[in-house]
Structure formats: C-alpha cells, structure tokens
Short mmCIF file of C-alpha atoms in Angstrom, two decimals:
data_model
loop_
_atom_site.label_atom_id
_atom_site.label_comp_id
_atom_site.label_asym_id
_atom_site.label_seq_id
_atom_site.Cartn_x
_atom_site.Cartn_y
_atom_site.Cartn_z
CA MET B 1 84.62 84.15 35.43
CA GLN B 2 85.78 84.10 39.07
CA LEU B 3 87.67 81.06 40.40
CA ILE B 4 88.79 80.15 43.94
CA ASP B 5 91.88 77.94 44.41
CA ILE B 6 91.37 76.03 47.62
CA ALA B 7 94.92 74.70 47.97
CA VAL B 8 97.96 76.77 47.42
CA ASN B 9 101.20 75.88 49.16
CA LEU B 10 102.41 79.46 49.00
CA THR B 11 104.97 78.86 51.84
CA HIS B 12 106.88 76.44 49.51
CA PRO B 13 110.28 78.12 48.70
CA SER B 14 109.60 78.01 44.96
CA LEU B 15 106.49 80.08 45.45
CA ALA B 16 107.28 82.20 48.47
CA ALA B 17 110.17 83.94 46.75
CA GLN B 18 107.87 85.27 44.01
CA ALA B 19 104.62 85.57 45.99
CA GLU B 20 103.59 89.05 44.80
CA ALA B 21 104.12 88.29 41.10
CA LEU B 22 102.36 84.92 41.42
CA LEU B 23 99.35 86.60 43.04
CA GLU B 24 99.15 89.21 40.28
CA ARG B 25 99.16 86.44 37.61
CA ALA B 26 96.45 84.53 39.55
CA TYR B 27 94.19 87.69 39.74
CA ALA B 28 94.76 88.43 36.15
CA ALA B 29 93.62 84.83 35.34
CA GLY B 30 90.42 85.26 37.22
CA VAL B 31 91.48 83.42 40.44
CA CYS B 32 90.05 85.94 42.87
CA GLN B 33 90.63 84.18 46.15
CA MET B 34 92.97 81.53 47.46
CA VAL B 35 93.20 79.32 50.51
CA LEU B 36 96.83 78.74 51.58
CA THR B 37 97.45 75.27 52.90
CA GLY B 38 98.95 74.71 56.47
CA THR B 39 100.53 71.34 56.57
CA SER B 40 102.46 71.62 59.91
CA LEU B 41 102.33 74.15 62.85
CA ASN B 42 105.20 76.13 61.51
CA GLU B 43 103.71 76.08 57.87
CA SER B 44 100.35 77.10 59.23
CA GLU B 45 101.84 80.01 61.04
CA ALA B 46 103.73 80.91 57.93
CA SER B 47 100.57 80.65 55.81
CA LEU B 48 98.70 82.99 58.11
CA ALA B 49 101.61 85.49 58.10
CA LEU B 50 101.44 85.59 54.28
CA CYS B 51 97.76 86.17 54.25
CA ARG B 52 98.40 89.14 56.47
CA GLN B 53 101.39 90.39 54.51
CA LEU B 54 99.92 90.09 51.06
CA ASP B 55 96.24 90.90 51.50
CA ASP B 56 95.56 94.33 53.20
CA SER B 57 91.93 93.94 52.38
CA GLY B 58 91.40 90.64 54.16
CA GLN B 59 89.10 89.55 51.32
CA ARG B 60 91.34 87.50 49.02
CA LEU B 61 93.77 85.26 50.95
CA PHE B 62 92.84 82.83 53.71
CA SER B 63 94.45 79.78 55.14
CA THR B 64 94.11 76.44 56.85
CA ALA B 65 95.95 75.30 59.99
CA GLY B 66 96.68 71.72 60.82
CA VAL B 67 99.17 68.93 61.09
CA HIS B 68 99.61 66.67 57.95
CA PRO B 69 99.83 62.89 58.52
CA HIS B 70 103.45 63.06 57.49
CA ASP B 71 104.18 65.09 60.60
CA ALA B 72 101.80 63.19 62.95
CA SER B 73 104.62 61.81 64.98
CA SER B 74 105.25 65.31 66.26
CA TRP B 75 101.70 65.72 67.59
CA ASN B 76 101.40 66.27 71.37
CA ASP B 77 99.53 68.25 73.85
CA ALA B 78 101.40 71.44 73.07
CA SER B 79 100.55 70.99 69.37
CA SER B 80 96.92 70.90 70.33
CA ARG B 81 97.25 74.16 72.21
CA THR B 82 99.16 75.92 69.39
CA LEU B 83 96.73 74.73 66.74
CA LYS B 84 93.83 75.99 68.73
CA ALA B 85 95.36 79.41 68.95
CA LEU B 86 95.93 79.45 65.25
CA LEU B 87 92.35 78.51 64.42
CA ALA B 88 91.08 81.40 66.37
CA GLU B 89 92.64 83.77 63.83
CA PRO B 90 90.04 85.24 61.40
CA GLN B 91 91.98 84.42 58.29
CA VAL B 92 92.07 80.64 59.19
CA ARG B 93 89.10 79.09 57.81
CA ALA B 94 89.56 75.28 58.11
CA VAL B 95 91.21 72.60 60.29
CA GLY B 96 93.90 70.80 58.28
CA GLU B 97 95.63 69.72 56.18
CA CYS B 98 95.03 66.55 58.33
CA GLY B 99 94.30 62.95 57.51
CA LEU B 100 95.90 59.64 56.70
CA ASP B 101 98.70 58.71 54.35
CA PHE B 102 99.43 54.98 54.06
CA ASP B 103 101.34 55.36 50.81
CA ARG B 104 104.49 56.87 52.19
CA GLU B 105 103.85 56.38 55.95
CA PHE B 106 106.37 59.02 57.13
CA SER B 107 104.57 58.59 60.45
CA PRO B 108 103.38 55.27 61.85
CA ARG B 109 99.63 54.59 61.23
CA PRO B 110 98.63 54.78 64.92
CA ALA B 111 100.24 58.22 65.24
CA GLN B 112 98.41 59.35 62.09
CA ALA B 113 95.04 58.22 63.46
CA LYS B 114 95.63 59.92 66.84
CA ALA B 115 96.59 63.22 65.33
CA LEU B 116 93.68 63.02 62.90
CA GLU B 117 91.17 62.15 65.67
CA GLU B 118 92.26 65.04 67.84
CA GLN B 119 92.12 67.55 65.04
CA LEU B 120 88.58 66.32 64.18
CA ALA B 121 87.55 66.64 67.82
CA MET B 122 88.89 70.24 67.68
CA ALA B 123 86.91 70.97 64.54
CA VAL B 124 83.87 69.67 66.22
CA GLU B 125 84.53 71.79 69.25
CA LEU B 126 85.09 75.00 67.18
CA GLN B 127 82.50 74.12 64.45
CA MET B 128 85.07 74.60 61.76
CA PRO B 129 85.29 72.65 58.37
CA VAL B 130 87.97 70.15 57.81
CA PHE B 131 90.58 69.94 54.96
CA LEU B 132 91.51 66.28 54.58
CA HIS B 133 94.35 64.44 53.01
CA GLU B 134 94.15 60.66 52.07
CA ARG B 135 96.43 58.38 50.17
CA GLU B 136 95.86 54.67 50.05
CA ALA B 137 93.96 54.90 53.26
CA SER B 138 90.18 55.40 52.39
CA GLN B 139 88.75 52.63 54.41
CA ARG B 140 90.43 53.69 57.53
CA LEU B 141 89.70 57.41 57.00
CA LEU B 142 86.10 56.54 56.53
CA GLU B 143 86.09 54.44 59.81
CA ILE B 144 87.33 57.36 61.72
CA LEU B 145 85.23 60.04 60.08
CA ARG B 146 81.95 58.20 60.70
CA ASP B 147 82.44 58.74 64.47
CA TYR B 148 82.67 62.63 63.86
CA ARG B 149 80.88 63.49 60.72
CA ASP B 150 77.38 64.25 62.24
CA ARG B 151 78.92 66.84 64.49
CA LEU B 152 81.24 68.38 61.81
CA PRO B 153 79.92 71.37 59.79
CA ALA B 154 81.76 70.19 56.66
CA ALA B 155 84.84 68.34 55.33
CA VAL B 156 86.63 68.16 52.02
CA VAL B 157 88.84 65.30 50.67
CA HIS B 158 91.33 67.49 49.00
CA CYS B 159 93.17 66.32 45.89
CA PHE B 160 90.93 63.36 45.34
CA THR B 161 92.70 60.72 43.23
CA GLY B 162 90.81 57.58 44.32
CA GLU B 163 88.48 55.04 42.81
CA ARG B 164 84.82 54.97 42.29
CA SER B 165 84.14 53.04 45.59
CA ALA B 166 86.02 55.66 47.58
CA LEU B 167 84.24 58.50 45.92
CA TYR B 168 80.84 57.15 46.43
CA ALA B 169 81.68 56.41 50.20
CA TYR B 170 82.88 59.97 50.58
CA LEU B 171 79.77 61.32 49.00
CA ASP B 172 77.61 59.07 51.19
CA LEU B 173 79.18 60.84 54.16
CA ASP B 174 78.25 64.17 52.60
CA LEU B 175 81.82 65.15 52.09
CA HIS B 176 83.08 67.68 49.55
CA ILE B 177 85.58 66.70 46.92
CA GLY B 178 88.63 68.69 45.73
CA ILE B 179 90.00 68.08 42.15
CA THR B 180 93.45 69.11 40.99
CA GLY B 181 95.55 68.81 37.81
CA TRP B 182 95.87 65.10 38.52
CA VAL B 183 92.73 64.96 36.28
CA CYS B 184 94.86 66.34 33.50
CA ASP B 185 97.51 63.56 33.65
CA GLU B 186 96.96 61.00 30.92
CA ARG B 187 99.29 58.52 32.83
CA ARG B 188 97.35 58.24 35.97
CA GLY B 189 94.34 60.46 36.03
CA THR B 190 92.07 59.26 33.34
CA HIS B 191 90.14 56.90 35.73
CA LEU B 192 88.77 60.19 37.24
CA HIS B 193 87.08 61.34 34.00
CA PRO B 194 83.90 59.28 34.19
CA LEU B 195 83.57 59.95 37.87
CA LEU B 196 83.50 63.70 37.66
CA LYS B 197 79.90 63.86 36.51
CA ASP B 198 78.83 61.99 39.67
CA ILE B 199 80.00 64.72 42.02
CA PRO B 200 77.13 67.01 42.87
CA GLY B 201 78.01 70.58 41.91
CA GLU B 202 77.41 71.90 45.46
CA ARG B 203 80.09 69.58 46.74
CA LEU B 204 82.88 70.09 44.06
CA MET B 205 85.72 72.36 44.37
CA LEU B 206 88.81 73.11 42.34
CA GLU B 207 92.46 73.42 43.36
CA THR B 208 96.05 73.58 42.01
CA ASP B 209 97.92 72.31 45.05
CA ALA B 210 100.70 74.52 43.61
CA PRO B 211 103.60 74.26 43.16
CA PHE B 212 102.65 70.57 42.66
CA LEU B 213 100.67 68.74 40.07
CA LEU B 214 101.21 71.03 37.08
CA PRO B 215 98.41 70.11 34.61
CA ARG B 216 100.06 68.04 31.94
CA THR B 217 97.58 69.39 29.38
CA LEU B 218 98.72 72.95 29.93
CA ARG B 219 100.10 74.72 26.72
CA PRO B 220 102.54 76.37 26.77
CA LYS B 221 104.25 74.82 29.65
CA PRO B 222 106.05 77.08 32.11
CA LYS B 223 109.79 76.76 31.92
CA SER B 224 110.01 76.45 35.67
CA GLY B 225 107.88 73.23 35.61
CA ARG B 226 106.04 74.45 38.72
CA ASN B 227 102.33 74.76 39.07
CA GLU B 228 100.75 78.06 40.30
CA PRO B 229 97.16 79.43 40.96
CA ALA B 230 97.06 81.15 37.47
CA PHE B 231 96.86 77.70 35.91
CA LEU B 232 93.56 76.81 37.76
CA GLY B 233 91.75 77.49 34.59
CA GLU B 234 93.24 74.40 32.99
CA VAL B 235 91.74 72.24 35.74
CA LEU B 236 88.43 73.93 35.14
CA ARG B 237 88.62 73.28 31.46
CA GLU B 238 89.42 69.52 31.94
CA VAL B 239 86.73 69.08 34.56
CA ALA B 240 84.08 70.91 32.60
CA LEU B 241 84.93 68.80 29.47
CA HIS B 242 84.32 65.53 31.30
CA ARG B 243 81.25 66.74 33.24
CA GLY B 244 79.74 67.98 29.93
CA GLN B 245 79.26 71.49 31.39
CA SER B 246 80.35 74.89 30.16
CA GLU B 247 83.37 76.39 31.87
CA GLU B 248 81.22 79.45 32.97
CA ILE B 249 78.65 77.28 34.72
CA LEU B 250 81.27 75.10 36.40
CA ALA B 251 83.21 78.12 37.49
CA ALA B 252 80.15 79.65 39.03
CA GLN B 253 79.26 76.32 40.88
CA THR B 254 82.68 75.66 42.26
CA THR B 255 83.21 79.26 43.28
CA ALA B 256 79.93 79.37 45.10
CA CYS B 257 80.74 75.98 46.73
CA ALA B 258 84.16 77.16 47.94
CA ARG B 259 82.81 80.40 49.28
CA ALA B 260 80.15 78.63 51.28
CA PHE B 261 82.57 75.88 52.50
CA PHE B 262 85.23 78.32 53.78
CA ASP B 263 82.83 81.17 54.53
CA LEU B 264 84.50 83.59 52.15
CA PRO B 265 83.27 86.98 51.28
CA ALA B 266 82.05 87.80 47.84
CA ILE B 267 84.38 89.73 45.47
CA LEU B 268 82.22 92.19 43.61
CA ASP B 269 84.82 93.22 41.03
CA GLY B 270 87.59 91.45 39.28
CA ALA B 271 90.18 94.18 39.85
CA ALA B 272 93.53 92.81 41.25
CA PRO B 273 94.95 94.72 44.39
CA GLU B 274 97.98 96.65 43.82
CA TYR B 275 101.19 95.98 45.84
#
C-alpha cells in the first residue's frame, strides 16, 4: 500500500532534528509522499528548504505556504508579496495553512478574516488549492468561503474535528476533508466515527499533523510521545474500520485523492531513497 501524509510539521524542532531518520521510517511504513505544512512565512520558507534538502528527486516531499490564523495579526502588504513569491516555487502545492481559529484567538477575529480573504484571493489568482484550518469557527469560515469557492480549484479542511452539521456544510461546498489521529482518541474523537462513512472517497485524505495528535490507539506507543508520518497507518486502520472498508481500498482512494488535490507525481515503486 502507498500512503500520502498531507500534513507534516517537519520544521517543528522535535522533528527537524531527526528528519532523515523520520523520513526513512515513513518510507518503510509505506508513506511514499508527504506535504510539509507552512504555518507562517518563516515556517513556509523552512518547509520549502527541507523539501529541497531532503528530496533530491523532487518526487516525494512537497509543501504548503501560508499564514495561520494564529499569526494573522502580522499580515500586511509585504506578507502578500513574500507569500506570492513562495507560491511560485514548484515544490509548493497549496496556499495555507490559513483559516480561522476562534478557540484560542491568538489574533483578533477581524485580522484573521482579512488574512484569510487575501490568501483566498491569491489562491484564486494563481489557481492553487487551499489548505484550511478551522477551530470553533465553521459558520464564519463558510460565510467567507462562499464568496470564493466557485473560483477556487479545490480546498481541504485539514484536521477536521467538527460536528455533523459542519461536515455536511463543507461537503455541500465541495470541500475536501482531512482526517488525523483525532479519530483514534476515545476521549474526544468518537463523534467522528459515524460521520466517516459520509465523506465521499474522492474527497477524503489522511494526515498525521505530526508531531501532534499521536493516535491513542497506537501500540506500542513511542517513548517520545511524538507523532510522525510512519504512524499514518494507524489513522488508516481506524478510518477504514468505521467506514467499513478494507485498508487496501481506503489507502488507494485517499492516495489517489491526495495526488489529484496537490498535483503530485505517481511513485511507481516503494523503494525509499538513500541519504
């Protein structure tokens, strides 16, 4: 089976220090391609640099570039120019991580909306897909997206953790849905189980969001307590269980979906590159 992890925070200090070993473990586990998440301009530049440094083939590591709602207060005209230059790089395949976070509100809500709208406008201009973050803000996100959706090629709500009404509203807007190890958490993720079968296979993608959201069902647990792309198979297992699908069929569906969404090349063999 081939898997694609659409959200890896490889610039996080806990992962960057062991990046090569981490990638080797991922490839050995069947995770053949990964999308590194850009959450700020600096992190987007760092993610791009890691793609260049760790993937000589240009076939396995890709990235997003954007400004997370937590950093929306820093958005200005210079941010827009810097981001547009990053999005011109061939390894960068989506605008984001951008969106709204009304849970922590590290940036004021009006600043979040402004940064999101300008990044959506850039995605429309460049005809690039969008990698979205949403916490406790589904209604406002939907209001903003409706003004752009018909002109966007695609958008994914990454790390979906919401309720049925939010899921159906996102699907009605023809959005993609990213599922993480949250679904493996018996304390807060069980409400997702009956919803998984309602997500069309052509709009479902899998992600670890490493080093966060270590699947609580994983055995044995890593001593570090950190998540990594090699554990994506545990998310696959849990999602397949609740969709009533085989892991092989779900892997094929989600891999095809991610390749189409991010315009990734096909990997014809499972051999891991040598460093």
